[in-house]
Amino acid sequence: DDFRGYGIELHCHRCALEAIAERASVEGTGARGLVTILDDVLRDFKFELPSHASVTELEVDAETVRDPQAKLAAILREL
């Protein structure tokens, strides 16, 4: 809903969910940590993307989970 309110559709691929679960397992956070990890991954996107009206969707894959800053930088370069 955070993104939808700004007209950005969030698409979370299965590989992203698996990467989030793997990170939670490595960090020992369990199920409660899943939301925290997702919030951590998406934090900078929530602040940056709404100011760019041309961004209408965000694809989250395993690479986004592993290196969210690289994904955000790539999106911003394409604008």
Short mmCIF file of C-alpha atoms in Angstrom, two decimals:
data_model
loop_
_atom_site.label_atom_id
_atom_site.label_comp_id
_atom_site.label_asym_id
_atom_site.label_seq_id
_atom_site.Cartn_x
_atom_site.Cartn_y
_atom_site.Cartn_z
CA ASP A 1 0.00 0.00 0.00
CA ASP A 2 2.93 2.37 0.59
CA PHE A 3 3.74 2.32 -3.12
CA ARG A 4 0.21 2.06 -4.46
CA GLY A 5 -0.67 5.36 -2.79
CA TYR A 6 1.90 6.98 -5.09
CA GLY A 7 0.72 5.16 -8.21
CA ILE A 8 3.54 2.60 -8.10
CA GLU A 9 2.64 -1.06 -8.50
CA LEU A 10 4.90 -3.38 -6.49
CA HIS A 11 5.66 -6.79 -8.02
CA CYS A 12 7.47 -9.18 -5.70
CA HIS A 13 8.81 -12.23 -7.53
CA ARG A 14 9.03 -15.65 -5.93
CA CYS A 15 12.83 -15.51 -5.99
CA ALA A 16 12.64 -12.31 -3.91
CA LEU A 17 10.47 -14.03 -1.31
CA GLU A 18 12.91 -16.93 -1.19
CA ALA A 19 15.84 -14.52 -0.75
CA ILE A 20 14.00 -12.76 2.08
CA ALA A 21 13.31 -16.10 3.78
CA GLU A 22 16.95 -17.12 3.33
CA ARG A 23 18.15 -13.84 4.86
CA ALA A 24 15.78 -14.28 7.81
CA SER A 25 17.14 -17.78 8.34
CA VAL A 26 20.76 -16.60 8.22
CA GLU A 27 20.00 -13.73 10.59
CA GLY A 28 18.06 -16.06 12.87
CA THR A 29 15.04 -13.76 12.92
CA GLY A 30 12.45 -16.32 11.89
CA ALA A 31 9.02 -15.42 10.55
CA ARG A 32 8.76 -12.14 12.46
CA GLY A 33 11.87 -10.91 10.74
CA LEU A 34 10.40 -11.29 7.25
CA VAL A 35 8.51 -8.00 7.38
CA THR A 36 11.48 -6.24 8.94
CA ILE A 37 13.75 -7.46 6.16
CA LEU A 38 11.27 -6.43 3.47
CA ASP A 39 10.96 -2.99 5.06
CA ASP A 40 14.74 -2.71 5.15
CA VAL A 41 15.04 -3.69 1.48
CA LEU A 42 12.35 -1.24 0.35
CA ARG A 43 13.15 1.69 2.67
CA ASP A 44 15.10 3.84 0.19
CA PHE A 45 12.70 3.01 -2.63
CA LYS A 46 9.84 4.40 -0.51
CA PHE A 47 11.65 7.71 -0.16
CA GLU A 48 13.06 8.06 -3.68
CA LEU A 49 10.52 6.67 -6.12
CA PRO A 50 7.41 8.70 -5.23
CA SER A 51 9.18 11.89 -6.34
CA HIS A 52 9.53 10.48 -9.87
CA ALA A 53 6.11 10.45 -11.56
CA SER A 54 7.43 8.35 -14.44
CA VAL A 55 7.99 5.37 -12.13
CA THR A 56 4.79 3.34 -12.16
CA GLU A 57 6.05 -0.07 -11.07
CA LEU A 58 8.78 -1.69 -9.03
CA GLU A 59 9.95 -5.23 -9.74
CA VAL A 60 11.51 -6.85 -6.68
CA ASP A 61 13.64 -9.91 -7.40
CA ALA A 62 16.34 -11.77 -5.48
CA GLU A 63 19.02 -9.32 -6.62
CA THR A 64 16.95 -6.43 -5.25
CA VAL A 65 16.87 -8.18 -1.87
CA ARG A 66 20.62 -8.82 -1.93
CA ASP A 67 21.61 -5.32 -3.11
CA PRO A 68 18.73 -2.83 -2.95
CA GLN A 69 21.05 0.17 -3.45
CA ALA A 70 22.28 -1.16 -6.80
CA LYS A 71 18.70 -1.74 -7.98
CA LEU A 72 17.62 1.75 -6.90
CA ALA A 73 20.65 3.32 -8.61
CA ALA A 74 19.83 1.43 -11.83
CA ILE A 75 16.23 2.67 -11.76
CA LEU A 76 17.29 6.25 -11.15
CA ARG A 77 19.85 6.10 -13.99
CA GLU A 78 17.08 5.06 -16.40
CA LEU A 79 14.96 8.13 -15.59
#
